[in-house]
Amino acid sequence: MAATQSLSQPDPDRPSDSTKSLSILIMDAEEKPAESDNMEERDTAPLGHPRDNTGQSEAFGSPGDRAVYPPNIYAPQAQAFYCRDMEVAQCYLDGNADAVEFCTHEPYHNVLAAATYTLQEGDRPSRTGSISLFDVNPDMGRFELFYRVETVGIFDIKWSPVVGNVGPMLAQADADGYLRVHGLECCSNGGDSLSLKEIVGKKISSSMCLCVDWNPSTTSISVGLSDGSVSVVSFLESQLNVIQEWKAHDFELWAASFDIHQPQLVYTGSDDCKFSCWDLRDGPFNLVFQNSKVHKMGVCCIAKSPRDPNILLTGSYDEHLRLWDVRSISKPVNETSVCLGGGVWRVKYHPYVPGVVLAACMHNGFAIVKIDEEKGEVMETYTKHGSLAYGADWQRGNLSHKVKQNSSVVATCSFYDRLLQIWIPESSVVKQL
């Protein structure tokens, strides 16, 4: 089993701080977290502080910024491995891992981007990060780092949708209030090697950029901000310009997603427990709907069904995945929804199999869920991460019979242990049609 380039070298003399969460990293004021009688003493939402529907923080730990270090049990030379069967290929990143995204464009489905966010404490604290690109090729049994760039701390990344002859681009939302767009290009020294080249970067806010999403035409990008605002930024002729910005929520805005069927609509979700929809045609303040009663804690993610224009999912710190029909937004389609045993931080629809989603469940690993109008059912869980489950994505493209017939490849990452895993689900529900 050959190893690729070393990605990080944890300091064995620094203490582990894995009991803290990034929930306190973006709190500007010193607020005392409220205790909850029905919660165990555990890590809370890393990138925000979960609030119940009264607006009370439920984060544990002392207020203020904290530096987080990986547990000392990990090898000082964290390495990526080739695994011939690809059942569990893994590596440790150079910082706290919070996002993974497979490239959506052919012929680059093998390219996986992984992003990190790490707070460096001291007299002048700074938030650092990186983007690493991996070649994930199950047919060749290959999982290899081929490019890495250091950045400021990153909260979210998204590959551009496939549109016409536009090549793959990666949008980055970071802690310095910048939106950046990178292009995937061949290296200038020739050959087949790839790298990221920044096309444009623009500071769009004095607040942190927490989430990012592309308009289906790639002509604009939505960004959620830590002050509860949302920005819509045009991307034309390699230039970024804020065209609309408004105060959408009271607290951190963790989800700001375009409707892939009606791109004039943007859905937002926040730590204020509200789930909203906005129509961009009539100015930024045209609120189509807002539901503030159903989510018991903050809304972390929103995913529109790629097949049904009326269906979308929300994930919340309250551990529930909820199915909605946008024609009747007063309550979810299924009142019981699906409890996943951990805050639902990310949800990704399977690229081919209808009704199958991959969820990052924070304190409870990752889950593959089958959802229809009658019920939601957990088909498989993956618990080989030792920290908060954050990033998750499906690889596009087909696997050959040499690897595993008609299956799917998944990438997942966890925060404090900096672990990136590549795995193949066992459930028959993910067999491609």
Coordinates of N, CA and C in Angstrom, one line a residue, residues 231-349:
S231 N -26.4 37.9 0.1 CA -25.9 38.6 -1.0 C -26.1 37.8 -2.3
V232 N -26.6 38.5 -3.3 CA -26.6 37.9 -4.7 C -25.6 38.6 -5.5
V233 N -24.6 37.9 -6.0 CA -23.5 38.5 -6.7 C -23.5 38.0 -8.1
S234 N -23.4 39.0 -9.1 CA -23.4 38.6 -10.5 C -22.0 38.1 -10.8
F235 N -21.9 37.2 -11.7 CA -20.6 36.7 -12.2 C -20.7 36.7 -13.7
L236 N -20.2 37.8 -14.3 CA -20.2 38.0 -15.7 C -18.9 38.6 -16.2
E237 N -18.4 38.0 -17.3 CA -17.1 38.4 -17.8 C -16.0 38.4 -16.8
S238 N -16.0 37.3 -16.0 CA -15.0 37.1 -14.9 C -14.9 38.3 -13.9
Q239 N -16.1 38.9 -13.7 CA -16.2 39.9 -12.7 C -17.3 39.6 -11.7
L240 N -17.0 39.9 -10.4 CA -18.0 39.8 -9.4 C -18.6 41.1 -9.0
N241 N -19.9 41.3 -8.9 CA -20.5 42.5 -8.4 C -21.8 42.2 -7.6
V242 N -21.8 42.7 -6.4 CA -23.0 42.5 -5.6 C -24.2 43.3 -6.2
I243 N -25.2 42.6 -6.6 CA -26.4 43.2 -7.2 C -27.6 43.3 -6.3
Q244 N -27.6 42.5 -5.2 CA -28.7 42.6 -4.2 C -28.1 42.1 -2.9
E245 N -28.5 42.8 -1.8 CA -28.1 42.3 -0.5 C -29.1 42.8 0.5
W246 N -29.6 41.9 1.4 CA -30.6 42.3 2.3 C -30.5 41.5 3.6
K247 N -31.0 42.1 4.7 CA -31.0 41.4 6.0 C -32.2 40.4 6.0
A248 N -31.8 39.1 5.8 CA -32.8 38.1 5.7 C -33.2 37.4 7.0
H249 N -32.2 37.4 8.0 CA -32.4 36.6 9.2 C -31.8 37.4 10.4
D250 N -32.1 36.9 11.6 CA -31.6 37.6 12.8 C -30.2 37.1 13.2
F251 N -29.9 35.9 12.8 CA -28.6 35.3 13.2 C -27.9 34.8 12.0
E252 N -26.8 34.0 12.2 CA -26.0 33.4 11.1 C -26.8 32.7 10.1
L253 N -26.5 33.0 8.8 CA -27.3 32.4 7.7 C -26.4 31.2 7.1
W254 N -26.9 30.0 7.4 CA -26.1 28.8 7.0 C -26.5 28.2 5.6
A255 N -27.6 28.7 5.1 CA -28.1 28.1 3.8 C -28.7 29.2 3.0
A256 N -28.2 29.4 1.7 CA -28.7 30.3 0.8 C -28.7 29.7 -0.6
S257 N -29.8 29.1 -1.0 CA -29.7 28.2 -2.2 C -30.7 28.7 -3.3
F258 N -30.2 28.7 -4.5 CA -31.1 29.0 -5.6 C -32.1 27.8 -5.9
D259 N -33.3 28.1 -6.3 CA -34.2 27.1 -6.8 C -33.7 26.7 -8.2
I260 N -33.3 25.4 -8.4 CA -32.7 25.0 -9.7 C -33.8 25.0 -10.8
H261 N -35.1 24.9 -10.4 CA -36.1 25.0 -11.4 C -36.7 26.4 -11.7
Q262 N -36.6 27.2 -10.7 CA -37.1 28.6 -10.8 C -36.0 29.5 -10.2
P263 N -34.9 29.8 -10.9 CA -33.7 30.4 -10.4 C -33.9 31.9 -9.9
Q264 N -35.1 32.4 -10.1 CA -35.4 33.7 -9.5 C -35.7 33.6 -8.0
L265 N -35.8 32.4 -7.5 CA -36.1 32.2 -6.1 C -34.9 31.7 -5.4
V266 N -34.7 32.3 -4.2 CA -33.6 31.9 -3.3 C -34.2 31.4 -1.9
Y267 N -33.8 30.3 -1.5 CA -34.2 29.8 -0.2 C -33.1 30.0 0.9
T268 N -33.5 30.4 2.1 CA -32.5 30.7 3.1 C -32.9 30.0 4.4
G269 N -31.9 29.7 5.2 CA -32.1 29.1 6.5 C -31.0 29.6 7.5
S270 N -31.4 29.7 8.7 CA -30.6 30.5 9.7 C -30.6 29.9 11.1
D271 N -29.7 30.4 11.9 CA -29.7 30.1 13.3 C -30.9 30.6 14.0
D272 N -31.7 31.5 13.4 CA -32.9 32.0 14.1 C -34.1 31.0 13.9
C273 N -33.8 29.8 13.4 CA -34.8 28.7 13.2 C -35.8 29.0 12.1
K274 N -35.6 30.0 11.3 CA -36.5 30.3 10.2 C -36.0 29.8 8.9
F275 N -37.0 29.4 8.1 CA -36.8 28.9 6.7 C -37.6 29.8 5.8
S276 N -36.9 30.4 4.8 CA -37.5 31.5 4.0 C -37.3 31.3 2.5
C277 N -38.1 32.0 1.7 CA -38.0 32.0 0.3 C -38.1 33.4 -0.2
W278 N -37.3 33.9 -1.1 CA -37.3 35.2 -1.6 C -37.3 35.2 -3.1
D279 N -38.1 36.2 -3.7 CA -38.2 36.3 -5.1 C -37.3 37.5 -5.5
L280 N -36.3 37.2 -6.4 CA -35.3 38.3 -6.7 C -35.9 39.2 -7.8
R281 N -37.0 38.9 -8.4 CA -37.4 39.8 -9.6 C -38.0 41.1 -9.1
D282 N -38.5 41.2 -7.9 CA -39.2 42.4 -7.4 C -38.4 43.1 -6.3
G283 N -37.1 42.9 -6.3 CA -36.3 43.5 -5.3 C -36.0 42.6 -4.1
P284 N -35.0 42.8 -3.3 CA -34.5 41.9 -2.4 C -35.5 41.6 -1.2
F285 N -36.5 42.4 -1.0 CA -37.3 42.3 0.1 C -38.7 41.6 -0.1
N286 N -38.8 41.0 -1.3 CA -40.0 40.3 -1.6 C -40.0 38.9 -1.0
L287 N -40.5 38.8 0.2 CA -40.6 37.5 0.9 C -41.7 36.7 0.4
V288 N -41.4 35.6 -0.2 CA -42.5 34.7 -0.7 C -43.1 33.9 0.4
F289 N -42.3 33.4 1.3 CA -42.8 32.7 2.5 C -41.7 32.6 3.6
Q290 N -42.2 32.4 4.8 CA -41.2 32.2 5.9 C -41.9 31.3 6.9
N291 N -41.2 30.2 7.3 CA -41.7 29.3 8.3 C -40.8 29.4 9.5
S292 N -41.4 29.8 10.6 CA -40.6 30.0 11.9 C -41.1 29.1 13.0
K293 N -42.0 28.1 12.7 CA -42.6 27.3 13.7 C -42.1 25.9 13.8
V294 N -41.7 25.3 12.7 CA -41.4 23.9 12.6 C -40.0 23.5 13.1
H295 N -39.0 24.2 12.7 CA -37.6 23.9 13.1 C -37.4 24.3 14.6
K296 N -37.0 23.4 15.4 CA -36.8 23.7 16.8 C -35.5 24.3 17.1
M297 N -34.6 24.2 16.2 CA -33.3 24.8 16.3 C -32.9 25.3 14.9
G298 N -31.7 25.8 14.7 CA -31.3 26.5 13.5 C -31.4 25.6 12.3
V299 N -31.6 26.2 11.1 CA -31.7 25.6 9.8 C -30.3 25.6 9.2
C300 N -29.7 24.4 8.9 CA -28.3 24.3 8.5 C -28.2 24.1 7.0
C301 N -29.1 23.5 6.3 CA -29.0 23.2 4.9 C -30.3 23.1 4.2
I302 N -30.3 23.4 2.9 CA -31.5 23.3 2.1 C -31.1 22.7 0.7
A303 N -31.9 21.7 0.3 CA -31.6 21.0 -1.0 C -32.9 20.8 -1.8
K304 N -32.9 21.4 -3.0 CA -34.1 21.2 -3.9 C -34.0 19.9 -4.6
S305 N -35.1 19.2 -4.7 CA -35.1 17.9 -5.5 C -34.7 18.2 -6.9
P306 N -33.8 17.5 -7.5 CA -33.4 17.7 -8.9 C -34.5 17.2 -9.9
R307 N -35.5 16.4 -9.4 CA -36.5 15.8 -10.3 C -37.9 16.4 -10.1
D308 N -38.2 16.7 -8.9 CA -39.6 17.2 -8.6 C -39.5 18.7 -8.3
P309 N -40.0 19.6 -9.1 CA -39.9 21.1 -8.9 C -40.6 21.6 -7.7
N310 N -41.4 20.8 -7.0 CA -42.2 21.2 -5.9 C -41.6 20.7 -4.5
I311 N -40.6 19.9 -4.6 CA -40.1 19.2 -3.4 C -38.7 19.8 -3.0
L312 N -38.5 20.0 -1.7 CA -37.1 20.3 -1.2 C -37.0 19.7 0.2
L313 N -35.7 19.7 0.6 CA -35.4 19.2 2.0 C -34.8 20.3 2.8
T314 N -35.0 20.2 4.1 CA -34.2 21.1 5.0 C -33.6 20.2 6.1
G315 N -32.4 20.6 6.5 CA -31.7 19.9 7.6 C -31.5 20.9 8.8
S316 N -31.6 20.4 10.0 CA -31.6 21.4 11.1 C -30.7 20.8 12.3
Y317 N -30.2 21.7 13.1 CA -29.6 21.3 14.3 C -30.4 20.4 15.2
D318 N -31.8 20.5 15.0 CA -32.7 19.7 15.9 C -32.7 18.2 15.5
E319 N -31.8 17.8 14.6 CA -31.5 16.4 14.2 C -32.5 15.9 13.2
H320 N -33.4 16.7 12.6 CA -34.4 16.2 11.7 C -34.1 16.7 10.3
L321 N -34.4 15.7 9.4 CA -34.4 16.0 7.9 C -35.9 16.1 7.6
R322 N -36.3 17.2 6.9 CA -37.7 17.4 6.7 C -38.0 17.6 5.2
L323 N -39.1 17.0 4.7 CA -39.5 17.0 3.3 C -40.6 18.1 3.2
W324 N -40.5 19.0 2.2 CA -41.4 20.1 2.0 C -42.0 20.1 0.6
D325 N -43.2 20.5 0.5 CA -43.8 20.8 -0.8 C -44.0 22.3 -0.8
V326 N -43.3 23.0 -1.7 CA -43.2 24.5 -1.7 C -44.6 25.1 -2.0
R327 N -45.6 24.3 -2.5 CA -46.9 24.8 -2.7 C -47.7 24.9 -1.4
S328 N -47.2 24.3 -0.4 CA -47.9 24.3 0.9 C -46.9 24.3 2.0
I329 N -46.4 25.5 2.4 CA -45.2 25.5 3.2 C -45.5 25.7 4.7
S330 N -46.7 25.6 5.1 CA -47.1 25.7 6.5 C -46.6 24.6 7.3
K331 N -46.4 23.4 6.7 CA -45.9 22.3 7.5 C -45.2 21.3 6.5
P332 N -44.3 20.5 7.0 CA -43.7 19.5 6.1 C -44.7 18.5 5.5
V333 N -44.3 17.8 4.5 CA -45.1 16.8 3.8 C -45.4 15.7 4.8
N334 N -44.4 15.3 5.6 CA -44.5 14.3 6.6 C -44.2 14.9 7.9
E335 N -45.2 15.0 8.8 CA -45.1 15.7 10.1 C -44.0 15.1 10.9
T336 N -43.8 13.8 10.8 CA -42.8 13.1 11.7 C -41.4 13.3 11.1
S337 N -41.2 13.6 9.8 CA -39.9 13.8 9.1 C -39.0 12.6 9.5
V338 N -37.7 12.8 9.5 CA -36.8 11.8 9.7 C -35.8 12.3 10.8
C339 N -35.7 11.6 11.9 CA -34.7 12.0 12.9 C -33.4 11.2 12.7
L340 N -32.3 11.9 12.5 CA -31.0 11.3 12.1 C -30.1 11.2 13.3
G341 N -30.5 11.6 14.5 CA -29.6 11.4 15.7 C -28.5 12.4 15.8
G342 N -28.4 13.4 15.0 CA -27.4 14.4 15.0 C -27.8 15.6 14.1
G343 N -27.3 16.7 14.4 CA -27.6 17.9 13.6 C -27.4 17.7 12.1
V344 N -28.3 18.0 11.3 CA -28.2 17.7 9.8 C -27.5 18.9 9.2
W345 N -26.2 18.7 9.0 CA -25.4 19.9 8.5 C -25.4 20.0 6.9
R346 N -25.4 18.8 6.2 CA -25.3 18.8 4.8 C -26.2 17.7 4.3
V347 N -26.9 18.0 3.1 CA -27.7 17.0 2.5 C -27.4 17.0 1.0
K348 N -27.2 15.9 0.4 CA -26.9 15.8 -1.1 C -27.8 14.7 -1.7
Y349 N -28.6 15.1 -2.7 CA -29.3 14.1 -3.4 C -28.4 13.3 -4.3

